[in-house]
Amino acid sequence: MEDTAKEPSTFRPVTHVIFDLDGLLLNTEIFYTEVLDDLCGKYGKKFTWELKHQMMGRKERDSAQFAIDALGLPISVDEYIAHVREELNRLLPTSRFMPGAEKLVKHLYEHGVTMAIATGSDSFTFRKKTTNHGDFLQMFTHYVLSGDDPQVRNGKPFPDIFLVCASRFPTKVNPEDILVFEDALNGVKAAVAAGMQVVAVPDERADLSEFSDATLILKSLLDFRPEAFGLPAFGS
């Protein structure tokens, strides 16, 4: 599953990298599906892939309101979030790396590539997800959590999170010199709106035609070749 519409020769060399977190670096999306399947089932509603696809990448409260409106759930945003957080508190600390994530980040770090994380998570869920990945986090200069970062006024698909993340790199960097990795369509749209190249690694259920704005579409991070974007090749 790779986008062949764009040839590697059209890719711009980059100096900095921004990663999404959920479903891209960590397998936490499966936990959100499990929890929301249960919550929606309590009210006789079905949490579908189509709904999840539209929610991915949004801020926590935006995502909650979207689900409530779409399904007509008879609960408030605060009640929705309270239920989800209670269940995620149990599940998120068991998160594991997505295929190729640890290898790629470690490779880039060892070759001096500056990296950051930009996620729709808030501080609470971010801590839970990364409970057992403290050493991994040390390889990033910073992480932007749009769920409770006051400078990120609008969540994905707006570009705010990536522009804020770029502004916090230790040295000034232009958007065109940044490569974003995303699994969600909203995240791809946000990166493109920010003027950055973006590698999409969608869920296998996704309609790839919706990701046509991505610079490159891959089945897995295992398939990424850093040298295509001017980054150090594996084995170098």
CSV table of C-alpha atoms in Angstrom, one decimal:
chain,number,residue,atom,x,y,z
A,1,MET,CA,0.0,0.0,0.0
A,2,GLU,CA,2.2,2.8,-1.3
A,3,ASP,CA,1.2,6.0,-3.2
A,4,THR,CA,2.7,5.7,-6.6
A,5,ALA,CA,1.2,9.0,-7.8
A,6,LYS,CA,4.2,10.9,-6.6
A,7,GLU,CA,7.7,9.9,-7.5
A,8,PRO,CA,10.5,10.1,-4.8
A,9,SER,CA,12.3,12.6,-7.0
A,10,THR,CA,9.5,15.1,-6.1
A,11,PHE,CA,10.1,14.8,-2.4
A,12,ARG,CA,11.9,17.8,-0.8
A,13,PRO,CA,14.8,17.1,1.6
A,14,VAL,CA,13.9,17.8,5.2
A,15,THR,CA,15.9,18.6,8.4
A,16,HIS,CA,13.2,18.1,11.1
A,17,VAL,CA,10.5,15.4,11.8
A,18,ILE,CA,7.2,15.6,13.7
A,19,PHE,CA,5.4,12.4,14.6
A,20,ASP,CA,1.8,11.9,15.6
A,21,LEU,CA,1.4,9.5,18.5
A,22,ASP,CA,-1.8,7.4,18.5
A,23,GLY,CA,-2.0,4.7,15.9
A,24,LEU,CA,1.3,5.9,14.5
A,25,LEU,CA,4.0,5.4,17.2
A,26,LEU,CA,1.8,3.5,19.7
A,27,ASN,CA,-1.0,1.1,19.3
A,28,THR,CA,-3.4,3.1,21.5
A,29,GLU,CA,-6.1,3.4,18.9
A,30,ILE,CA,-7.3,-0.2,19.6
A,31,PHE,CA,-8.0,0.9,23.2
A,32,TYR,CA,-10.1,3.9,22.1
A,33,THR,CA,-12.1,1.6,19.8
A,34,GLU,CA,-12.7,-0.9,22.7
A,35,VAL,CA,-13.8,1.8,25.1
A,36,LEU,CA,-16.1,3.6,22.7
A,37,ASP,CA,-17.6,0.3,21.5
A,38,ASP,CA,-18.6,-0.3,25.0
A,39,LEU,CA,-19.9,3.2,25.7
A,40,CYS,CA,-22.0,3.4,22.6
A,41,GLY,CA,-23.4,-0.1,23.1
A,42,LYS,CA,-24.8,1.0,26.5
A,43,TYR,CA,-27.1,3.4,24.6
A,44,GLY,CA,-28.0,1.0,21.8
A,45,LYS,CA,-25.6,2.7,19.3
A,46,LYS,CA,-22.8,1.3,17.2
A,47,PHE,CA,-19.4,2.8,17.1
A,48,THR,CA,-18.4,2.3,13.4
A,49,TRP,CA,-15.1,2.7,11.6
A,50,GLU,CA,-16.6,5.5,9.6
A,51,LEU,CA,-17.3,7.5,12.7
A,52,LYS,CA,-13.9,6.7,14.3
A,53,HIS,CA,-12.2,7.8,11.0
A,54,GLN,CA,-13.8,11.2,11.3
A,55,MET,CA,-12.9,11.6,15.0
A,56,MET,CA,-9.2,10.6,14.8
A,57,GLY,CA,-6.8,13.4,15.4
A,58,ARG,CA,-9.3,15.8,17.0
A,59,LYS,CA,-9.0,17.4,20.4
A,60,GLU,CA,-10.6,15.3,23.2
A,61,ARG,CA,-13.7,17.6,23.8
A,62,ASP,CA,-14.1,18.1,20.0
A,63,SER,CA,-14.0,14.4,19.5
A,64,ALA,CA,-16.5,13.7,22.3
A,65,GLN,CA,-18.9,16.3,21.0
A,66,PHE,CA,-18.6,14.9,17.4
A,67,ALA,CA,-19.5,11.4,18.6
A,68,ILE,CA,-22.4,12.6,20.8
A,69,ASP,CA,-23.9,14.6,17.9
A,70,ALA,CA,-23.3,11.9,15.3
A,71,LEU,CA,-24.9,9.1,17.4
A,72,GLY,CA,-27.4,11.2,19.4
A,73,LEU,CA,-25.9,9.9,22.7
A,74,PRO,CA,-28.0,11.1,25.7
A,75,ILE,CA,-24.9,12.2,27.7
A,76,SER,CA,-22.9,15.4,28.1
A,77,VAL,CA,-19.4,15.9,26.9
A,78,ASP,CA,-18.1,15.8,30.5
A,79,GLU,CA,-19.9,12.5,31.2
A,80,TYR,CA,-18.5,11.0,27.9
A,81,ILE,CA,-15.0,12.0,28.8
A,82,ALA,CA,-15.3,10.8,32.4
A,83,HIS,CA,-16.3,7.3,31.2
A,84,VAL,CA,-13.6,7.2,28.5
A,85,ARG,CA,-10.9,8.3,30.9
A,86,GLU,CA,-11.8,5.8,33.6
A,87,GLU,CA,-11.5,2.9,31.1
A,88,LEU,CA,-8.4,4.3,29.4
A,89,ASN,CA,-6.7,4.7,32.8
A,90,ARG,CA,-6.6,0.9,32.9
A,91,LEU,CA,-5.7,0.2,29.3
A,92,LEU,CA,-3.3,2.9,28.1
A,93,PRO,CA,-0.3,1.9,30.2
A,94,THR,CA,-0.2,-1.4,28.3
A,95,SER,CA,0.4,0.4,25.0
A,96,ARG,CA,3.1,-1.0,22.6
A,97,PHE,CA,5.0,0.4,19.6
A,98,MET,CA,3.5,0.2,16.2
A,99,PRO,CA,5.6,-1.8,13.7
A,100,GLY,CA,8.8,0.0,12.7
A,101,ALA,CA,8.2,3.0,15.1
A,102,GLU,CA,10.9,2.3,17.6
A,103,LYS,CA,13.4,1.4,14.9
A,104,LEU,CA,12.8,4.5,12.9
A,105,VAL,CA,12.9,7.0,15.8
A,106,LYS,CA,16.0,5.4,17.3
A,107,HIS,CA,17.7,5.6,13.9
A,108,LEU,CA,16.9,9.2,13.3
A,109,TYR,CA,17.9,10.1,16.8
A,110,GLU,CA,21.3,8.4,16.5
A,111,HIS,CA,21.9,10.4,13.3
A,112,GLY,CA,21.1,13.7,15.0
A,113,VAL,CA,17.8,14.4,13.3
A,114,THR,CA,15.7,16.7,15.4
A,115,MET,CA,12.2,15.3,16.2
A,116,ALA,CA,9.1,16.2,18.1
A,117,ILE,CA,5.6,14.7,18.8
A,118,ALA,CA,2.4,16.5,18.0
A,119,THR,CA,-0.7,14.7,19.3
A,120,GLY,CA,-4.3,15.4,20.1
A,121,SER,CA,-3.8,13.9,23.5
A,122,ASP,CA,-4.0,15.9,26.7
A,123,SER,CA,-1.5,15.6,29.6
A,124,PHE,CA,-3.5,12.9,31.4
A,125,THR,CA,-3.8,10.5,28.6
A,126,PHE,CA,-0.3,11.2,27.3
A,127,ARG,CA,1.2,10.2,30.7
A,128,LYS,CA,-0.8,7.0,30.7
A,129,LYS,CA,0.2,6.1,27.1
A,130,THR,CA,3.9,6.7,27.7
A,131,THR,CA,4.1,5.2,31.2
A,132,ASN,CA,6.5,2.5,30.1
A,133,HIS,CA,8.2,4.5,27.3
A,134,GLY,CA,10.2,7.1,29.2
A,135,ASP,CA,13.5,6.3,27.4
A,136,PHE,CA,11.7,6.6,24.1
A,137,LEU,CA,10.4,10.1,24.9
A,138,GLN,CA,14.0,11.3,25.6
A,139,MET,CA,14.7,11.1,21.9
A,140,PHE,CA,12.3,14.0,21.1
A,141,THR,CA,13.1,17.6,21.8
A,142,HIS,CA,9.5,18.3,22.8
A,143,TYR,CA,5.9,17.3,22.4
A,144,VAL,CA,2.8,19.3,21.8
A,145,LEU,CA,-0.4,18.1,23.4
A,146,SER,CA,-3.3,19.9,21.8
A,147,GLY,CA,-5.8,18.5,24.3
A,148,ASP,CA,-4.7,21.1,26.9
A,149,ASP,CA,-2.1,23.3,25.2
A,150,PRO,CA,-3.5,26.9,25.2
A,151,GLN,CA,-1.5,27.9,22.1
A,152,VAL,CA,-3.2,25.2,20.0
A,153,ARG,CA,-6.5,27.0,19.5
A,154,ASN,CA,-7.9,24.6,16.9
A,155,GLY,CA,-7.4,20.9,16.7
A,156,LYS,CA,-6.6,18.8,13.6
A,157,PRO,CA,-7.6,19.2,10.6
A,158,PHE,CA,-6.5,22.8,11.3
A,159,PRO,CA,-2.7,23.4,11.1
A,160,ASP,CA,-2.3,24.9,14.5
A,161,ILE,CA,-0.7,22.0,16.3
A,162,PHE,CA,2.0,21.5,13.7
A,163,LEU,CA,2.8,25.3,13.4
A,164,VAL,CA,3.0,25.5,17.2
A,165,CYS,CA,5.2,22.4,17.3
A,166,ALA,CA,7.5,23.8,14.6
A,167,SER,CA,7.9,27.1,16.6
A,168,ARG,CA,9.2,25.2,19.6
A,169,PHE,CA,12.1,23.5,17.9
A,170,PRO,CA,15.4,24.7,19.4
A,171,THR,CA,16.4,26.5,16.2
A,172,LYS,CA,14.1,28.3,13.7
A,173,VAL,CA,12.8,25.9,11.0
A,174,ASN,CA,10.6,26.6,8.0
A,175,PRO,CA,7.5,24.4,7.5
A,176,GLU,CA,8.8,23.1,4.1
A,177,ASP,CA,11.8,21.7,6.0
A,178,ILE,CA,9.7,19.5,8.2
A,179,LEU,CA,8.3,16.0,7.5
A,180,VAL,CA,5.2,14.9,9.4
A,181,PHE,CA,4.2,11.3,10.0
A,182,GLU,CA,0.4,10.7,10.5
A,183,ASP,CA,-2.1,7.9,10.4
A,184,ALA,CA,-5.3,10.0,10.6
A,185,LEU,CA,-6.9,11.8,7.7
A,186,ASN,CA,-7.4,14.9,9.9
A,187,GLY,CA,-3.7,14.8,10.7
A,188,VAL,CA,-2.7,14.7,7.1
A,189,LYS,CA,-5.0,17.6,6.3
A,190,ALA,CA,-3.5,19.6,9.2
A,191,ALA,CA,0.1,18.9,8.0
A,192,VAL,CA,-0.7,19.9,4.4
A,193,ALA,CA,-2.4,23.1,5.7
A,194,ALA,CA,0.8,23.9,7.6
A,195,GLY,CA,2.9,23.7,4.5
A,196,MET,CA,4.7,20.5,5.5
A,197,GLN,CA,5.3,17.2,3.7
A,198,VAL,CA,3.5,14.3,5.3
A,199,VAL,CA,3.9,10.5,5.2
A,200,ALA,CA,0.5,8.8,5.8
A,201,VAL,CA,0.3,5.4,7.4
A,202,PRO,CA,-3.4,4.8,7.4
A,203,ASP,CA,-5.4,2.1,9.1
A,204,GLU,CA,-5.9,-0.9,6.8
A,205,ARG,CA,-9.7,-0.1,6.7
A,206,ALA,CA,-9.1,3.4,5.4
A,207,ASP,CA,-10.1,4.5,1.9
A,208,LEU,CA,-6.7,5.5,0.4
A,209,SER,CA,-8.3,7.8,-2.1
A,210,GLU,CA,-9.0,10.2,0.8
A,211,PHE,CA,-5.3,10.5,1.5
A,212,SER,CA,-4.4,11.8,-2.0
A,213,ASP,CA,-2.9,15.0,-0.5
A,214,ALA,CA,-0.3,13.1,1.4
A,215,THR,CA,3.3,13.2,0.1
A,216,LEU,CA,3.6,9.5,0.5
A,217,ILE,CA,1.3,6.7,1.7
A,218,LEU,CA,2.8,3.6,3.4
A,219,LYS,CA,1.4,0.4,4.8
A,220,SER,CA,3.8,0.5,7.7
A,221,LEU,CA,6.7,2.6,9.1
A,222,LEU,CA,8.7,-0.5,8.3
A,223,ASP,CA,8.4,0.5,4.7
A,224,PHE,CA,9.8,4.1,5.1
A,225,ARG,CA,13.1,4.9,3.4
A,226,PRO,CA,14.7,8.0,5.1
A,227,GLU,CA,17.0,8.7,2.2
A,228,ALA,CA,14.0,9.6,0.0
A,229,PHE,CA,13.7,12.8,2.0
A,230,GLY,CA,17.4,13.5,2.4
A,231,LEU,CA,17.6,11.8,5.8
A,232,PRO,CA,20.3,9.3,6.8
A,233,ALA,CA,19.6,5.9,5.3
A,234,PHE,CA,19.3,2.8,7.4
A,235,GLY,CA,22.7,1.1,7.7
A,236,SER,CA,24.6,4.4,7.2
